[in-house]
Amino acid sequence: MEFRIRKGLDIRLDGEARREVRPLETVRYYVSPSDFRWLKPQLLVEAGSEVAVGTPLFASKEDERVVVVSSVKGTVREIVRGERRSVETIVLEAFPSDPFRKQVDFAEPETSDEVASLLLSNGLWPFLRQRPFSVIPSPDSRPKSLFISCFDSAPLAPENDFLLQGRAEEFREGVRRLHQLVGAGCPIHLCLRDGVENACFEAAENVQFHHFSGPHPAGNVGTQIHRIDPIDKGERVWYIHSQDVAAIGRFFLTHTLSFERMVAVTGPCIKSPRYYTMVYGADISTILQEQIEAKNARIISGNILTGKQLSQFPHVRLYDTQLTAIAEGGEREFIGWLLPGFRKWSQSHTFTAWLFRRKTFSHNTSLHGGRRAFVMTDVYEKVFPFEILPLQLLKACLTDDIEQMEELGIYEVDDEDFALCEVVCPSKMEWQKTVREALFRLRKEIGDS
Amino acid sequence: MSVISHISEKIGRFFEKGRPLHCFHSLWDAVDTFLLTPAEVTKEGSHIRDAVDMKRIMITVMIALMPALLFGMWNLGYQHYLSVGMETGFWSCFWYGFLKWLPLVIVTYISGLAIEVAFAQWRGHQVAEGFFVTGFIIPLIMPPDVPLWIVAVATAFSVLFAKEVFGGTGYNFLNPALVARAFVFFAYPSVISGDSVWIAESADAVSGATPLALVMNGNMAQMPSFLDMFVGTIPGCIGETSKIAILLGAAVLLFTQVASWRIMLSVVVGGFVTGTLFHTAGVCPVNGWQHLLMGGFLFGAVFMATDPVTATHTKSGKYIYGLLIGVLAIVIRVVNKGYPEGMMLAILLMNIFAPLIDYCVVKVRVKKRKLNISKHRIKL
C-alpha cells in the first residue's frame, strides 16, 4: 500500500554520511543496561570474569530468559555502578585476537518456541521491541503484527539499503525466521521509502510491502503502525530494525553469532562523515579524536531528535545506527528576540529567514528561550501525523489522567513520536520526557499491555 | 557583545541564591533575558530547538499592533482638534495623541508588571511575557480620557483575578485585557459609555458619539461615511478606529502564523451572517459588512479572539468558537440598545465556553478514533 505523510518536518543539517565504510577497531567495549528501556539488570558476570561472544552479561529481572550478551571475547574490566549501586556500564576488554564472532551449533528450529529460545539464549531477542512502551517483549507473548521499518527519515539518518549492502540473503532469512517466530496468523509489514533503492528488501517473502513518502516522521515505526495497524488497549505490535533482521538471518543462515553492525557517523562537527563498521558497544573515542576538531561539540548516539548525549562511556546504543555531532549552543545574543533573524532556523514564520527560504542553518543545542507555560495551541498538529490530538494527549500525560490518555490513543505513541512537537514548541517544554514518564506510570498501573 | 554579556554576568551574581539581592532575581532575570538571549542549552530530549520563543511571539503581536497604535495616536489628536474647531498639522495631531497615550501605557505597565514580577518571584518562575501584549492592548481599548487611577485599578484587577490566581500566563481562561475593560465598564460605567468620552477633551457642544452609538439610537443621519469608518477618522478607542491598520496587523499575524486564521475568519463570517440576517429581517438598519467596520468588532476579531490561551485549543473548536463570537457580538449590539459594543462581552462569554467546546470536540474525536480502529480490524 502507499502512504503519503503530509504533516512533519525535515530538518536539514550538514554532515550527511558518504557511502564509504571504514572499520572501527578498539579494545574497549561498553554495555549499559540503560540502553534498553526500563530494563532492570540482574548481573551475571563480575569484574575479572572471562566472556566470549554470546556470554550473558545480565538478565532482565522481569524475565530471566531475556539476556543481554557480550559482543566480544575478552574480560570484564570493570562494572561501573551509579546511584544506589545500580549497574551503569559494564566495561569489557577484548582479547587482541578476537574475531568478534562465534560459531554456534544448533538443530534447525521447527516451531515458534524453538526459534524464540534460540534467539533468547544467544542474546538476539533484545533486538525485538514491542509497542506500546518500546520495551523488549516478553518471550511468552506474541504480537498481532510485526513491523520492519526499512528506512529512517530522521535528520542525517543512514540509508538502510547501504547498511544492508550485500546482505539481502541474510535479510531474507531473518524475515523468514521472524515469520516462523510470530506465526502464520501474524502479518509482517515491511515499510519502504518511496522512490529509493529497496532491492535488498524486496526479496523478502511472506510480508506485506508498504511504501511511504513525505517528511520525517514517515520513517518512525510509530507513524507506520498508526497508518497500517493501529494499536488499541490490550494489543501489542513488535518491531525490529532492518539491520537487526539481517543479524538474525546471519545467525540462522551461517550459524554465526556476531554483533557487528554498520553505523553512520554524521553531523556538522564531523570532518568526513561516513559509515563505520563496529561491534555493538565499541568505544568510539578513536573516531571522535580523528573526526572532531571543534572544542565544543555534543556527541549524540542516535539522531538529533531522539538521541542520547554521550559523555563518559561513549558507544552507540543497540537501537541506534547513527552517531551525530553538533555544536553546543549557549551563545548569548543582544536583544535577539527583536532582531529580524536572517540566520535563525524556525518553523514559525516569525523570523525573516523564512522569507528567504534559506536551506542551510548552523544548528546548535541552544534552547533559544526560557521554559514557559503552554501558550500556542496549534503548533504541534503541523508536525504530528497521527489521528491523535497531540496537545490534549500531552495534557493528559502531565495530569496523569490514565483514562483520558487511553481514550486519546497513548498506546500508539512513544516519546520519539513527540520529538518534533518538542522541537517546535515555543514554550520549550520537554515533551519526550513527559510522554516517556507517562508511559512508565501507565505500564506500572496496567502491566505489560 | 561579549562586553554586555560579561557585565550582565557580573551583575547577575548579586541576584544568586544567598546573595543580598536574591529576592529580586525574577526581575533581574527578566531584564537579563530582555537584553540577551538566554544561554541555556537543551538537556533532555531533542538536541536542537526552534529559534522561536515566547518573547518572539509576543513581540510579533506587538509589531502587528503598531499600525493601529500609530494611527490611533494621530486620530486622537485629529478628533480633538476637530471638535474644538482648530486646524492643525499632521505632527501636532500625532504629538497630542502620543501625549495622551503615553501616561496610559506607563500606568498600565507599572501596575501590571509590578504584580506580574511579584508573582513570578513568589513562585520562583521567570517573568512570563504575556503581560507585554496585555499591557499594550489595554490603552488601545480604553477611552482616551479615562482617569489614570482607574486604568491602574482595572489592570491590577485583571492581572490578579483573571490571570495570576489561576497560575499566570497560559493558565488563564479569560482574556486579561478584556477583563480590564469589562472591569471599567461595570465598575465605572460613566467613563466608558455615553457620547462624550470618545474624543479627548472635546468641546462640550460637540457630540462625540461613535458610529455604533449613532446607529443604535436610530441616528442614521449623523453617521460618518463608511469610508471614514474604514480609514478610521472617527471617534473611538485608540486601537479600534482604523480598519486599515487593523487589517495590516491581521496580515502580520496571519503571515507569521502567530494567530489562528480559523478564528479570525469564523468571527468575521459569524458577524457578517448575523448582521445580514438582522438587516434583512428589518431589525437593524445596518447591513452585514457595515457591522464589521463598526466599533471594536474587527479589533476584537484580530487581536482578542485569537488569544491562543483563552480560545479553544482544538482545530474544529476554533471554527465554532469564532463563529459564536461573531454571532453573539452582533446579537448583543442589535438587541441590547444600552450597550452597543457587544464584542467585548461576546469574546469574554466565549472564553468561558471555550473549554466546553474543546471537551465536546475531544469526545467526538475519541469516538472517531475508536471507529477508525475497528475499521482497520475489519480490513485486516
XYZ file of C-alpha atoms in Angstrom, chain A residues 7 11 144 227-230 235 298 300 304-305 307 309 326 329-340 344-351 354-355 363-370 372-378 381-382 387-389 391-392 395 404 407-409 412 419 422-424 426-430 432-433 436, chain B residues 1 4-5 8-9 29 32-60 63 126-129 168-171 254-262 307-309 311-315 318 358 361-363 365-366 368-370 372-373 376-377 379-380:
154
model
C 2.494 16.573 8.387
C 15.435 19.298 9.444
C -0.715 -9.059 16.385
C -1.338 4.073 9.457
C -1.253 0.327 8.896
C -2.424 -1.393 12.046
C -3.248 0.932 14.944
C -2.894 -5.245 21.841
C 27.960 17.443 21.552
C 24.945 12.009 20.321
C 19.474 14.996 16.986
C 15.813 14.469 17.767
C 19.439 10.523 20.555
C 24.170 12.638 24.663
C 26.666 19.059 16.598
C 24.993 26.403 21.760
C 24.687 28.852 24.576
C 25.929 31.961 22.804
C 24.029 34.954 24.062
C 22.707 37.408 21.562
C 21.898 41.038 22.229
C 18.103 41.671 22.062
C 17.785 38.542 19.947
C 14.021 38.489 20.315
C 13.759 41.767 18.422
C 16.232 41.234 15.581
C 14.940 40.195 12.168
C 17.585 31.724 12.613
C 16.040 28.385 11.986
C 12.401 28.342 12.881
C 9.294 26.554 11.792
C 7.216 29.542 12.759
C 7.326 32.409 10.332
C 8.361 34.935 12.942
C 11.926 35.241 11.656
C 11.640 32.043 6.477
C 11.066 34.685 3.825
C 22.033 24.277 14.184
C 23.343 24.117 17.701
C 21.999 22.943 21.001
C 20.691 26.312 22.191
C 17.302 26.196 23.802
C 16.569 29.638 22.289
C 14.398 30.798 25.139
C 13.124 30.047 28.588
C 7.095 28.871 29.810
C 3.611 27.648 30.438
C 1.883 26.274 27.426
C 0.539 29.075 25.190
C 0.472 28.327 21.481
C -2.149 25.759 20.623
C -1.755 24.840 17.000
C -0.500 19.415 14.868
C 1.536 20.675 11.941
C -5.046 10.971 14.067
C -4.466 11.893 17.680
C -4.887 15.248 19.386
C -1.997 18.771 22.830
C -4.802 17.041 24.690
C -2.050 17.470 28.873
C -8.075 10.240 29.073
C -9.060 7.346 25.039
C -6.773 9.668 23.126
C -4.504 6.869 21.994
C 0.035 4.115 19.785
C 10.240 14.746 19.200
C 9.242 19.292 21.258
C 11.473 20.909 18.641
C 8.863 23.417 17.503
C 7.777 27.912 21.680
C 7.265 27.245 25.391
C 10.324 24.977 25.381
C 8.566 22.084 27.036
C 10.166 18.652 27.344
C 9.551 13.376 25.117
C 10.280 13.142 28.800
C 8.069 8.590 28.491
C 28.532 41.579 22.616
C 27.457 43.163 27.558
C 27.239 39.516 28.478
C 25.347 41.049 32.829
C 27.128 38.064 34.291
C 16.178 37.517 35.048
C 18.780 39.973 31.621
C 16.879 37.839 29.110
C 15.358 41.014 27.685
C 18.844 42.238 26.819
C 20.482 38.959 25.882
C 19.016 35.719 24.636
C 19.269 33.013 27.300
C 22.391 30.859 27.362
C 20.523 27.682 28.189
C 21.140 24.583 26.077
C 18.950 21.548 25.585
C 19.247 18.894 28.245
C 16.620 16.232 27.698
C 15.023 15.090 24.506
C 15.627 16.877 21.237
C 19.069 18.337 20.951
C 18.067 21.223 18.752
C 15.168 23.579 19.200
C 13.270 26.025 17.103
C 14.540 29.595 17.461
C 11.090 30.861 18.309
C 10.202 31.528 21.928
C 7.512 33.370 23.833
C 9.377 36.667 23.589
C 9.456 36.395 19.834
C 5.792 35.560 19.607
C 4.784 38.395 21.882
C 6.943 40.910 20.039
C 5.325 39.790 16.809
C 4.503 44.677 15.890
C 10.709 33.529 35.187
C 8.542 36.525 34.330
C 6.204 35.462 31.532
C 5.960 37.708 28.506
C -0.230 33.120 35.362
C 0.097 33.362 31.611
C -1.045 30.166 29.964
C -3.381 29.159 32.767
C -1.520 35.527 9.720
C 1.699 35.732 7.772
C 3.776 34.822 10.803
C 1.172 32.229 11.801
C 1.066 33.618 15.296
C -2.719 33.950 15.312
C -5.197 31.414 14.064
C -6.782 32.226 10.709
C -9.574 29.839 11.607
C -5.545 34.877 22.030
C -4.382 31.239 21.908
C -4.672 30.666 25.640
C -9.573 30.488 22.742
C -10.423 26.891 22.042
C -7.431 24.627 21.611
C -8.787 22.224 19.046
C -8.878 22.915 15.334
C -11.760 27.195 16.717
C -12.984 21.672 23.413
C -14.615 18.182 20.173
C -12.295 15.825 22.060
C -15.188 13.461 22.796
C -12.505 12.724 18.144
C -12.238 9.874 20.636
C -13.947 8.713 15.632
C -10.683 7.117 16.674
C -12.466 4.061 18.008
C -11.181 4.140 12.818
C -9.509 1.347 14.751
C -8.818 -1.378 10.466
C -9.824 -4.588 12.210
C -9.913 -4.611 6.729
C -7.221 -6.874 8.082
